[in-house]
Coordinates of C-alpha atoms and ligand atoms in Angstrom, one line a residue:
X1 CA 28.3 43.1 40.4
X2 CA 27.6 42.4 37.3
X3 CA 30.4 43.9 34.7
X4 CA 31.1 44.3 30.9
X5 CA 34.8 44.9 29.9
X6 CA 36.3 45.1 26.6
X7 CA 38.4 41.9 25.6
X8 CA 40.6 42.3 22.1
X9 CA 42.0 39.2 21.1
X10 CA 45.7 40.5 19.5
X11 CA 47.5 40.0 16.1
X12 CA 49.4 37.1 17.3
X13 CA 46.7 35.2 18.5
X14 CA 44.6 36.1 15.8
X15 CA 47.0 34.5 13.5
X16 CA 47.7 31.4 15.7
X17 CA 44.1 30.5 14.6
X18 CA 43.1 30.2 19.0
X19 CA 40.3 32.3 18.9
X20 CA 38.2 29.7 19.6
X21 CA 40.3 28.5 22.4
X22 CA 40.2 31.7 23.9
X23 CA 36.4 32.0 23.9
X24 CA 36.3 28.6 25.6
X25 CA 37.8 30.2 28.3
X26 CA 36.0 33.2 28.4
X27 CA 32.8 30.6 28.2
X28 CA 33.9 28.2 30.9
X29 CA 34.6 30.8 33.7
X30 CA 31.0 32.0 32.7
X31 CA 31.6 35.0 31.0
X32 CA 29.3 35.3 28.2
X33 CA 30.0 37.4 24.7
X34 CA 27.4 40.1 24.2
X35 CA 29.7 41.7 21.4
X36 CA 32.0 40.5 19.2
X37 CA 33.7 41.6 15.9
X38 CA 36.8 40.9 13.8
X39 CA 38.3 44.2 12.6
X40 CA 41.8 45.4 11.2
X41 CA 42.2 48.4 12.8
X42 CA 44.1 51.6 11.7
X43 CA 47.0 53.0 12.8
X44 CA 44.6 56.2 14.5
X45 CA 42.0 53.7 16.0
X46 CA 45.2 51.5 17.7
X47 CA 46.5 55.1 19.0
X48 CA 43.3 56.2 19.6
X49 CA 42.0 53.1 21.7
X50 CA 45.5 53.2 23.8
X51 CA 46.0 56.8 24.1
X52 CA 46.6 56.2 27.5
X53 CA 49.7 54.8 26.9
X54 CA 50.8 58.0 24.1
X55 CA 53.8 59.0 26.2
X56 CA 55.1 55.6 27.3
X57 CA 58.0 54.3 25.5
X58 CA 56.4 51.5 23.9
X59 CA 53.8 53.1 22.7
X60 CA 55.2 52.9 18.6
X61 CA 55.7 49.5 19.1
X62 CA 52.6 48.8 20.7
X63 CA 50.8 50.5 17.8
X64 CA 52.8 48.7 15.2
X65 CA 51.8 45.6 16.5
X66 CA 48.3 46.2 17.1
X67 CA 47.8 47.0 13.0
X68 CA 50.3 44.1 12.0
X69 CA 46.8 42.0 11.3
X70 CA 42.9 41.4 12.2
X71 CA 42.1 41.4 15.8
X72 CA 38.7 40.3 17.5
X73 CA 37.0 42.2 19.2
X74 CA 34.6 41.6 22.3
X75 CA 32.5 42.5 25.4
X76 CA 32.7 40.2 27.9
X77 CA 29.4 40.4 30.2
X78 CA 29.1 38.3 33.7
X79 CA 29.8 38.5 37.3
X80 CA 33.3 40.6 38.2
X81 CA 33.7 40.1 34.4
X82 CA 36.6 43.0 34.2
X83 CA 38.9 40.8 37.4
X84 CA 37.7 37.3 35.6
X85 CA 39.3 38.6 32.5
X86 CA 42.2 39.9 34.0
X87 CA 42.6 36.4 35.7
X88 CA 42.3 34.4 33.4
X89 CA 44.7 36.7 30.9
X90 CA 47.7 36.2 33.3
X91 CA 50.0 39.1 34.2
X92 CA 51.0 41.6 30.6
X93 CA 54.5 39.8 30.6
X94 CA 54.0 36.5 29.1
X95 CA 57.0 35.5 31.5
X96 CA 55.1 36.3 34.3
X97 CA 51.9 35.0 33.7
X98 CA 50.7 32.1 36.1
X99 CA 50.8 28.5 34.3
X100 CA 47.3 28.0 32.9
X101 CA 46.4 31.6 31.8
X102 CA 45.9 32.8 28.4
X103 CA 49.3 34.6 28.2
X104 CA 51.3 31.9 29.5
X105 CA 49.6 29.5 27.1
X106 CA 49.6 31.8 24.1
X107 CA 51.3 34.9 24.0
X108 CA 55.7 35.4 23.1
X109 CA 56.3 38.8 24.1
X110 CA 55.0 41.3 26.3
X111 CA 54.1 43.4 22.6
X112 CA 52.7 40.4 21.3
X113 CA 50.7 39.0 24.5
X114 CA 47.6 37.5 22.7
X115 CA 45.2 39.7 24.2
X116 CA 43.7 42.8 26.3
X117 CA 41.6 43.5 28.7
X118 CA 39.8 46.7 30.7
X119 CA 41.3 47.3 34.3
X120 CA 38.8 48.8 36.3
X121 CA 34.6 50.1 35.2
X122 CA 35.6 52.8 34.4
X123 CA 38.6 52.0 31.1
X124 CA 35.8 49.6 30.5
X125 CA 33.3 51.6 29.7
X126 CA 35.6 54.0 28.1
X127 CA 36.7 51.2 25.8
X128 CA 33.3 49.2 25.4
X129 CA 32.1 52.5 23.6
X130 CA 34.8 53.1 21.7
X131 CA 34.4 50.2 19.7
X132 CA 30.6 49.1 20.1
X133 CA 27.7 51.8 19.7
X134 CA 25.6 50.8 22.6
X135 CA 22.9 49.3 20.2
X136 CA 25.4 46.6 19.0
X137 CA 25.8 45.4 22.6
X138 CA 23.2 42.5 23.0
X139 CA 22.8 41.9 26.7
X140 CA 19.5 40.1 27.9
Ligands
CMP1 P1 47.6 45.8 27.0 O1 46.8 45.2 28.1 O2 47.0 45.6 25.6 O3 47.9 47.3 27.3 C1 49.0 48.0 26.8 C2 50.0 47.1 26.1 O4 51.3 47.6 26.0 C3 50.2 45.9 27.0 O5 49.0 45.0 26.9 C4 51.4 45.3 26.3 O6 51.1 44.5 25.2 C5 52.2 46.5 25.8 N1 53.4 46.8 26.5 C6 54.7 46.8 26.0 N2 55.6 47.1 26.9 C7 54.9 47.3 28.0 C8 55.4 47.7 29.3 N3 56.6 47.9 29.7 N4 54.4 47.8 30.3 C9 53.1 47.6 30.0 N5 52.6 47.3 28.8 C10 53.6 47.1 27.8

């Protein structure tokens, strides 16, 4: 089916100046961008967006990282989009990411990882609306 899921390209890869590498990939496995936008986020909007995670021991350091600089911010639309995204991200560990994949190429910690993606519909829609109102999604 086609799927949208919510990619955030992190501080760390912000700051390595790849974005544009990254949306190459996003491009070339035929995921197209029907959002996108650069923001610094806050220390509530971090928390807010992964407030999942509120209990979970990394969740200060995950925060702290998150507001350490701009991130981008985008919806990725296309075919399986959310388990594209996933693949071509490699596993949240940078150690254990598969040769090839974002995080192996890019990321130096599992904090600092380069980027995020939705796992399943619905954290993806969840997290598509937290960050785009629906009328700054441009799908055809
Ligand atoms: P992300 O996909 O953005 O979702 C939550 C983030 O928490 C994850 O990527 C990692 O950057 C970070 N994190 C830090 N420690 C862990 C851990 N032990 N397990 C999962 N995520 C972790």
């Amino acid at each position: 089916a086609i799927e949208r899921t919510l990619s955030i390209i992190k501080p760390d890869a912000v700051a390595k100046n790849v974005i544009g590498q990254i949306y190459t990939r996003f491009e070339n496995a035929g995921l197209k961008v029907v959002a996108a936008r650069m923001a610094q986020l806050s220390r509530a909007e971090a928390e807010g967006f992964y407030a999942v995670h509120r209990e979970r021991p990394f969740f200060k350091d995950l925060v702290d990282f998150m507001v350490s600089g701009p991130v981008m911010i985008q919806v990725l639309e296309g075919e399986s989009a959310i388990a594209k995204n996933r693949e071509l991200m490699g596993a949240t560990d940078p150690k254990k990411a598969d040769k090839g994949t974002i995080r192996a190429d890019f990321a130096d910690s599992i904090d600092a990882n380069a980027v995020h993606g939705s796992d399943a519909v619905e954290t993806a829609n969840v997290e598509v609306a937290y960050f785009f109102p629906a009328l700054n999604v441009y799908s055809r």
